[in-house]
PDB file of C-alpha atoms in Angstrom:
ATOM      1  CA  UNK B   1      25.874   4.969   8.799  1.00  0.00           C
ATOM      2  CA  UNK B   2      22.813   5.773  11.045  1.00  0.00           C
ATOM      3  CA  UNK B   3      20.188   4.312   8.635  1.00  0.00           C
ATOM      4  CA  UNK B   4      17.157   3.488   9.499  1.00  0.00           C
ATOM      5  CA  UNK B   5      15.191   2.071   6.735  1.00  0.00           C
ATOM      6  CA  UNK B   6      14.831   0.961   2.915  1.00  0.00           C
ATOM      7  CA  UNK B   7      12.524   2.104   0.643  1.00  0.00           C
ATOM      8  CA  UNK B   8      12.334   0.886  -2.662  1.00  0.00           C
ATOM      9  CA  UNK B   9       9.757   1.230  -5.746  1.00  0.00           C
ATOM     10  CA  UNK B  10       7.854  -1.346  -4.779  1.00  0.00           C
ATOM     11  CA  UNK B  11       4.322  -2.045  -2.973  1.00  0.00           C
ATOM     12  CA  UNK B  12       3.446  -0.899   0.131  1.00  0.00           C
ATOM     13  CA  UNK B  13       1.220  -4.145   1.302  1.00  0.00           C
ATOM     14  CA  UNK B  14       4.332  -6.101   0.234  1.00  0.00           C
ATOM     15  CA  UNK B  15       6.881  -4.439   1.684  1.00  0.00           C
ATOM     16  CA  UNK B  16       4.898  -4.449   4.754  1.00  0.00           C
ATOM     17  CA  UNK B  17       5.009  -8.460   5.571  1.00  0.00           C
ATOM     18  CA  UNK B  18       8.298  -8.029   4.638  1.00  0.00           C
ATOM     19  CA  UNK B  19       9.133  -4.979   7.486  1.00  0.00           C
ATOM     20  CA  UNK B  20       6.959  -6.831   9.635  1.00  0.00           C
ATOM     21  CA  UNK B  21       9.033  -9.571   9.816  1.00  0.00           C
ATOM     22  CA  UNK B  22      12.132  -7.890  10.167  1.00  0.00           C
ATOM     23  CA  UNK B  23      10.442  -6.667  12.942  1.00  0.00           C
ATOM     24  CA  UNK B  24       9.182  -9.085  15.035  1.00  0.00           C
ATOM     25  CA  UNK B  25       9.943 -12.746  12.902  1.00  0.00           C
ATOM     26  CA  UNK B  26       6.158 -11.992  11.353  1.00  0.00           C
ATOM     27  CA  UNK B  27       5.792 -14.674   8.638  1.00  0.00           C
ATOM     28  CA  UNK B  28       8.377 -17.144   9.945  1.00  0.00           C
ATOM     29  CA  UNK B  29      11.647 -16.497   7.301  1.00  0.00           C
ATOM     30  CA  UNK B  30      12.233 -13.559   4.996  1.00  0.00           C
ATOM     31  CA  UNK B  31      11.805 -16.402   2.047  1.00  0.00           C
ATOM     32  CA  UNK B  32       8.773 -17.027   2.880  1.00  0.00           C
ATOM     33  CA  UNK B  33       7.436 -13.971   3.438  1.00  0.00           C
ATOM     34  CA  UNK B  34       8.488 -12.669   0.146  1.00  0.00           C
ATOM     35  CA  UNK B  35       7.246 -15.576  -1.735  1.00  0.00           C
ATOM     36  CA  UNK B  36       3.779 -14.431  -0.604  1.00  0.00           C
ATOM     37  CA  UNK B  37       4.696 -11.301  -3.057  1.00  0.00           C
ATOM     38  CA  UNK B  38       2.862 -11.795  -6.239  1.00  0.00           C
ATOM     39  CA  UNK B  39       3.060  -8.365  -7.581  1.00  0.00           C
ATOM     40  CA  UNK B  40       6.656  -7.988  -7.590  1.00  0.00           C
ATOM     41  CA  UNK B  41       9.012  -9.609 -10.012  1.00  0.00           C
ATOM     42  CA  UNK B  42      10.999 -12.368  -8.428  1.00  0.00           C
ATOM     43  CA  UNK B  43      14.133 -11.207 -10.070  1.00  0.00           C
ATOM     44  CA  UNK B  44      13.631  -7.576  -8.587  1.00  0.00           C
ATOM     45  CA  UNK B  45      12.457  -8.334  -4.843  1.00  0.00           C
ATOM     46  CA  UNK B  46      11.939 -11.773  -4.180  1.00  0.00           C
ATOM     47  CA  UNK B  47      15.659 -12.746  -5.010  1.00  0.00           C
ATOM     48  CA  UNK B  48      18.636 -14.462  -2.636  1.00  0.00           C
ATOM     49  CA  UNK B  49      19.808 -10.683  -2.490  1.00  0.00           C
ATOM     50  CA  UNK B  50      16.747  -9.327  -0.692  1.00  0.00           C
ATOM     51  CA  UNK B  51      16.247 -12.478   1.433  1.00  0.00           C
ATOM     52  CA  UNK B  52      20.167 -11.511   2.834  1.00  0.00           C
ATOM     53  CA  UNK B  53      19.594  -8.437   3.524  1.00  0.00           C
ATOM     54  CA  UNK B  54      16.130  -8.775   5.234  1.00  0.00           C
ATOM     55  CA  UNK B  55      17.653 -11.253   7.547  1.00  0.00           C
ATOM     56  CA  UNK B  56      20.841  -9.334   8.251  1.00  0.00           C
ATOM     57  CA  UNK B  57      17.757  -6.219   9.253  1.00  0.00           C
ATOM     58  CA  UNK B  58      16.115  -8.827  11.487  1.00  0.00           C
ATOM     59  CA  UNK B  59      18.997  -8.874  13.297  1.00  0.00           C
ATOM     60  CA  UNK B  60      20.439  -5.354  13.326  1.00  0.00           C
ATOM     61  CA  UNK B  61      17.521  -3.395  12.796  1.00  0.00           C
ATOM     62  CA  UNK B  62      15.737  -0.948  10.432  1.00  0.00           C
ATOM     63  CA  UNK B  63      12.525  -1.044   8.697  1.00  0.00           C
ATOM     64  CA  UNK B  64      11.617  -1.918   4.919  1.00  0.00           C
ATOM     65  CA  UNK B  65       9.209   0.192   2.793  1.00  0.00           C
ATOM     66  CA  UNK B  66       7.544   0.074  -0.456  1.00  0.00           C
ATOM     67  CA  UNK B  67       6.721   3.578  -2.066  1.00  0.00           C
ATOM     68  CA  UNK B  68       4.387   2.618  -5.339  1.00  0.00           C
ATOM     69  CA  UNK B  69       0.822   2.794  -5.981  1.00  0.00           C
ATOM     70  CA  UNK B  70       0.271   0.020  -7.888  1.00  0.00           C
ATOM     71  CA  UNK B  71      -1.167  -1.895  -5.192  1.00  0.00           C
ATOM     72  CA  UNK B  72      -4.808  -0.732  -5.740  1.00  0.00           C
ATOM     73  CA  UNK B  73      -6.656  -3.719  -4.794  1.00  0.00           C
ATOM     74  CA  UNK B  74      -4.166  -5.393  -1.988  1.00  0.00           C
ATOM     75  CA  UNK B  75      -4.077  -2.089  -0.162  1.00  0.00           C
ATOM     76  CA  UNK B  76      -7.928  -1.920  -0.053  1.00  0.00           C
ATOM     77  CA  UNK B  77      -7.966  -5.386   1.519  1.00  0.00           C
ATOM     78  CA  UNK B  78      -5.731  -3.998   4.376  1.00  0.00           C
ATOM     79  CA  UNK B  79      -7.264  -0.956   5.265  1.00  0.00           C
ATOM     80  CA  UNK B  80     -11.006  -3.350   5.747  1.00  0.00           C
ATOM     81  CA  UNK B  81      -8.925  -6.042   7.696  1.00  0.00           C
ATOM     82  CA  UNK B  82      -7.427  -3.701   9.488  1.00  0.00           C
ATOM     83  CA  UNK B  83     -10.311  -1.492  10.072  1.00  0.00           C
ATOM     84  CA  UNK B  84     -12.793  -4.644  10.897  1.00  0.00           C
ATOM     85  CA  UNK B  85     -10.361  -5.289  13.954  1.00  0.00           C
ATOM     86  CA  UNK B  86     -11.240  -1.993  15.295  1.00  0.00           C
ATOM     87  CA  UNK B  87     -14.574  -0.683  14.355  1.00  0.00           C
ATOM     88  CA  UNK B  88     -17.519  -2.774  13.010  1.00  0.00           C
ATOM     89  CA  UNK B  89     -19.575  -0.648  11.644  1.00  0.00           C
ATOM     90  CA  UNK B  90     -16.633   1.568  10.259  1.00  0.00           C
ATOM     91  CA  UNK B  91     -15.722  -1.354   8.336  1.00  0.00           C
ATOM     92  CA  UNK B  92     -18.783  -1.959   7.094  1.00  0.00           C
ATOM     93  CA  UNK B  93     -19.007   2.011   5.940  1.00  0.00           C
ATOM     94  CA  UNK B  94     -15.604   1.739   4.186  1.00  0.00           C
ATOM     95  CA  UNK B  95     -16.396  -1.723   2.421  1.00  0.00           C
ATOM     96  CA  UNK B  96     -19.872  -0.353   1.127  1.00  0.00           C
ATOM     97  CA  UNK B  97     -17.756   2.998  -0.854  1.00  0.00           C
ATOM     98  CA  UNK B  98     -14.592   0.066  -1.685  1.00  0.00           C
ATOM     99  CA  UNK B  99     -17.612  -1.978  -3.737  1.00  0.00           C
ATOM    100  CA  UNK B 100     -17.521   0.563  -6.181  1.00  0.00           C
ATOM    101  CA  UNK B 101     -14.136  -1.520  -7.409  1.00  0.00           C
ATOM    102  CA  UNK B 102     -16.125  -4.974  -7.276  1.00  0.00           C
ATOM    103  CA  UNK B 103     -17.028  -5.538 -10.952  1.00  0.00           C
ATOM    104  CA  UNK B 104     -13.295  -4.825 -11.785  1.00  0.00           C
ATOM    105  CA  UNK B 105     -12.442  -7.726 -10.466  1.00  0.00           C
ATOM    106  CA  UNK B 106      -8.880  -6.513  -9.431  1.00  0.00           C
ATOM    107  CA  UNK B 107      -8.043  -5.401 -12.662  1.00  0.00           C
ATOM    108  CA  UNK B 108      -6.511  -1.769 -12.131  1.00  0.00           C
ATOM    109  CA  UNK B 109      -6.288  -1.684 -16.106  1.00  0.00           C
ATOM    110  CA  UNK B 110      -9.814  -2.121 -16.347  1.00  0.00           C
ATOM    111  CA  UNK B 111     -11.021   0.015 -13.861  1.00  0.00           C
ATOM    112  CA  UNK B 112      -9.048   2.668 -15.837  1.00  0.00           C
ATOM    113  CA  UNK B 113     -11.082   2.127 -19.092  1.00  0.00           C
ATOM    114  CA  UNK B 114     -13.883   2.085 -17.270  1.00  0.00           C
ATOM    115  CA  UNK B 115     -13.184   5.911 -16.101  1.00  0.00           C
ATOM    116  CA  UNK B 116     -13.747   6.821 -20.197  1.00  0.00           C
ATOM    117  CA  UNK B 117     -17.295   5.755 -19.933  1.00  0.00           C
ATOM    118  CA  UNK B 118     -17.847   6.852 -16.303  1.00  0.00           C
ATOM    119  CA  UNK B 119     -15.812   9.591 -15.445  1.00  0.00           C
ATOM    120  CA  UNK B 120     -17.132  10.363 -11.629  1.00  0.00           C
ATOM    121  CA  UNK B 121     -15.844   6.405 -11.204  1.00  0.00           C
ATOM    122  CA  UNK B 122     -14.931   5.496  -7.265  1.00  0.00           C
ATOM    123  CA  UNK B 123     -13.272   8.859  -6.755  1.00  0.00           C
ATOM    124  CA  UNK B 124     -15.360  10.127  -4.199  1.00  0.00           C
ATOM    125  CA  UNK B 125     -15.501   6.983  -2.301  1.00  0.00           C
ATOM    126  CA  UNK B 126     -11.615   6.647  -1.944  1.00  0.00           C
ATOM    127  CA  UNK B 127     -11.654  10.012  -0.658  1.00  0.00           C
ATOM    128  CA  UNK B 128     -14.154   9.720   2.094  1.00  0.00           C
ATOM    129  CA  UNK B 129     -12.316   6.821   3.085  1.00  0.00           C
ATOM    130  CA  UNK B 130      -9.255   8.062   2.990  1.00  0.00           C
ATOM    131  CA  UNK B 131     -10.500  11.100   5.490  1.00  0.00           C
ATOM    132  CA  UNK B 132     -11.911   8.236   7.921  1.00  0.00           C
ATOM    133  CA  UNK B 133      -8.716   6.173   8.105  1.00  0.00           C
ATOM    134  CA  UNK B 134      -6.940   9.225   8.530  1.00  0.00           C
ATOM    135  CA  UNK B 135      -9.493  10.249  11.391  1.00  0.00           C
ATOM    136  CA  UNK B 136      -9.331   6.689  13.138  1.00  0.00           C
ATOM    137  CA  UNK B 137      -7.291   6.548  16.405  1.00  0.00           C
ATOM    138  CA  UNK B 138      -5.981   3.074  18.261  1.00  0.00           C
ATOM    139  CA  UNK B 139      -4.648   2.503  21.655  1.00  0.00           C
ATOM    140  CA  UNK B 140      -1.328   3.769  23.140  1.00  0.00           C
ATOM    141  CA  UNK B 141       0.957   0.711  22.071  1.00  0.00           C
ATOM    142  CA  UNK B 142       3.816   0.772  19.465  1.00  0.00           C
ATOM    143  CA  UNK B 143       2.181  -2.271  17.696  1.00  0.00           C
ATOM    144  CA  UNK B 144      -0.922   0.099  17.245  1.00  0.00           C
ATOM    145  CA  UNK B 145       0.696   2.916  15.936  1.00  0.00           C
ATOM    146  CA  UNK B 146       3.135   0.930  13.287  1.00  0.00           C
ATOM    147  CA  UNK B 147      -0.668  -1.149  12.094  1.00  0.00           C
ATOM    148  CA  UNK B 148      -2.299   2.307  12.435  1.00  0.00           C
ATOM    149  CA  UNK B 149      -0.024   4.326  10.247  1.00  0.00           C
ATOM    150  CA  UNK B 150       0.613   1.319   7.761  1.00  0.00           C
ATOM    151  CA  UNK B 151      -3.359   1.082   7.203  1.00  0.00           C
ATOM    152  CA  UNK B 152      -3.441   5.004   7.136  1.00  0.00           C
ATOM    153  CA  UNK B 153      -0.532   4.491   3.953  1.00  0.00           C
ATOM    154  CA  UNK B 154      -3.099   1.571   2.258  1.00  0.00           C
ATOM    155  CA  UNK B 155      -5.752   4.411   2.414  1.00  0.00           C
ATOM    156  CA  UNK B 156      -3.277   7.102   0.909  1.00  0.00           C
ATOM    157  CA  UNK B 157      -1.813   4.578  -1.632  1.00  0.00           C
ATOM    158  CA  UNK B 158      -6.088   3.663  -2.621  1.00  0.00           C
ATOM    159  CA  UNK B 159      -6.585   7.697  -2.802  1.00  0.00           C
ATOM    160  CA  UNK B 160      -3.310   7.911  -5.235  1.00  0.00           C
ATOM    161  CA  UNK B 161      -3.379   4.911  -7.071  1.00  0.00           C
ATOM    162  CA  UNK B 162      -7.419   5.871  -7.903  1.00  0.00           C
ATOM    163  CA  UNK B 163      -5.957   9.644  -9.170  1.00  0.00           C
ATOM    164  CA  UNK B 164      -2.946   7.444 -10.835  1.00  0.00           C
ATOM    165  CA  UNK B 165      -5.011   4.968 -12.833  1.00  0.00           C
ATOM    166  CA  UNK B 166      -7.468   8.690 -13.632  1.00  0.00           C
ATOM    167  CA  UNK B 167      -4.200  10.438 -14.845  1.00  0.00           C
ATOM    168  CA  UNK B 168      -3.160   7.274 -17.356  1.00  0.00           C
ATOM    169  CA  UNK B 169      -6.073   8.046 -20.057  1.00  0.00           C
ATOM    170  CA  UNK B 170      -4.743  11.461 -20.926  1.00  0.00           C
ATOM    171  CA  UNK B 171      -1.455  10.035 -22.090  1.00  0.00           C
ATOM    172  CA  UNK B 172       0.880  12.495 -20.989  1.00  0.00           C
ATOM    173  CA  UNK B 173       3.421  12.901 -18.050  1.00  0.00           C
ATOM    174  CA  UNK B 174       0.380  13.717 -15.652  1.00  0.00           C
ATOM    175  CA  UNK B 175       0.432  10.048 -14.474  1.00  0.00           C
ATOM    176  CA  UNK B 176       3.758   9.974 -13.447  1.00  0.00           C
ATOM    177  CA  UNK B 177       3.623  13.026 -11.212  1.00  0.00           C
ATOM    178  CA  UNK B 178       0.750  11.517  -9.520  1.00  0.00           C
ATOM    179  CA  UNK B 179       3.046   8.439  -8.787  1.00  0.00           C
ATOM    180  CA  UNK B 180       6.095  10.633  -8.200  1.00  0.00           C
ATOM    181  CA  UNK B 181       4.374  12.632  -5.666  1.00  0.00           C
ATOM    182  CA  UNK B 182       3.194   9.456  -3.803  1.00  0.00           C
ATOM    183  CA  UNK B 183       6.249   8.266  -3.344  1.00  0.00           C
ATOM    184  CA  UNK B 184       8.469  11.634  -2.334  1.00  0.00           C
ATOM    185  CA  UNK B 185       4.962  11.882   0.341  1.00  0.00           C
ATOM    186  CA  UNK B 186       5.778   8.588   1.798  1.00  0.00           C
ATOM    187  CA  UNK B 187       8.844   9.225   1.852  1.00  0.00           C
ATOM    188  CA  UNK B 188       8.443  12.760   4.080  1.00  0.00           C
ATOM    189  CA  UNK B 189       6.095  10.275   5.983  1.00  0.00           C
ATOM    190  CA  UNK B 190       8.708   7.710   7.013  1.00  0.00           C
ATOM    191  CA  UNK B 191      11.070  10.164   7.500  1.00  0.00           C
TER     192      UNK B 191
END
């Protein structure tokens, strides 16, 4: 039907390994690859089902995308390996204003709660990162690109999962539509 990729509510660091072997056998088996998913449920991603289908994709094409925010801390780690492989003392930059997460200790739930006592939290920081990532330019090749745009997606989903975790303490729908909007944006994106 002229398809050219999945996207499902899932996280965009996972999904990735998993497009990326589709793509190029990245990872060695779709199995594998999505047993080296520890956010996701097994019975929603990492199932027989999925495995199929990513293999039938490996050999007729198409890409594989997660939409969610949720991936706070694993998205982070991406954009810095990423970035270390193309600019030093970027990297360094963007790790000094990611520290402000350290003492959470990749606990999104706690970095919320946090956000009651200290309300500035690492707002700031995700921006100015964001705006760097989205400045940073590669070489000319395909592999480039798809590594550049994927890292330039951790930074977005950092940005919005930062405003996400924000929007939770007031209780109302307001968290939602931060997620909802972060995933119909990557969606325009991939489109």
């Amino acid at each position: 039907h002229g398809f050219k990729f999945i996207a499902v509510e899932g996280d965009w660091p996972d999904a990735d390994r998993l497009n990326k072997y589709i793509r190029s056998g990245a990872g060695g088996s779709a199995h594998k690859t999505l047993m080296h998913n520890h956010r996701w449920p097994a019975w929603m991603w990492a199932n027989d089902e999925v495995v199929a289908l990513a293999e039938w994709m490996r050999k007729h094409g198409g890409g594989f995308y997660g939409l969610d925010v949720s991936s706070l801390f694993e998205s982070i780690d991406e954009v810095v390996k990423f970035v270390k492989s193309k600019d030093m003392s970027l990297a360094s930059e963007i790790e000094k204003r990611y520290a402000c997460f350290n003492s959470y200790e990749g606990d999104e739930i706690r970095y919320a709660r946090s956000l009651l006592e200290y309300p500035p939290g690492c707002e700031s920081e995700v921006l100015s990162n964001l705006q760097k990532v989205l400045n940073l330019r590669v070489g000319n090749g395909a592999r480039d690109e798809e590594a550049l745009f994927s890292t330039q997606q951790n930074a977005r989903v950092v940005a919005n999962a930062e405003s996400y975790y924000r929007a939770m303490l007031s209780g109302d729908a307001s968290s939602w539509n931060v997620r909802d909007s972060h995933m119909m944006e990557t969606l325009d994106r991939l489109l």
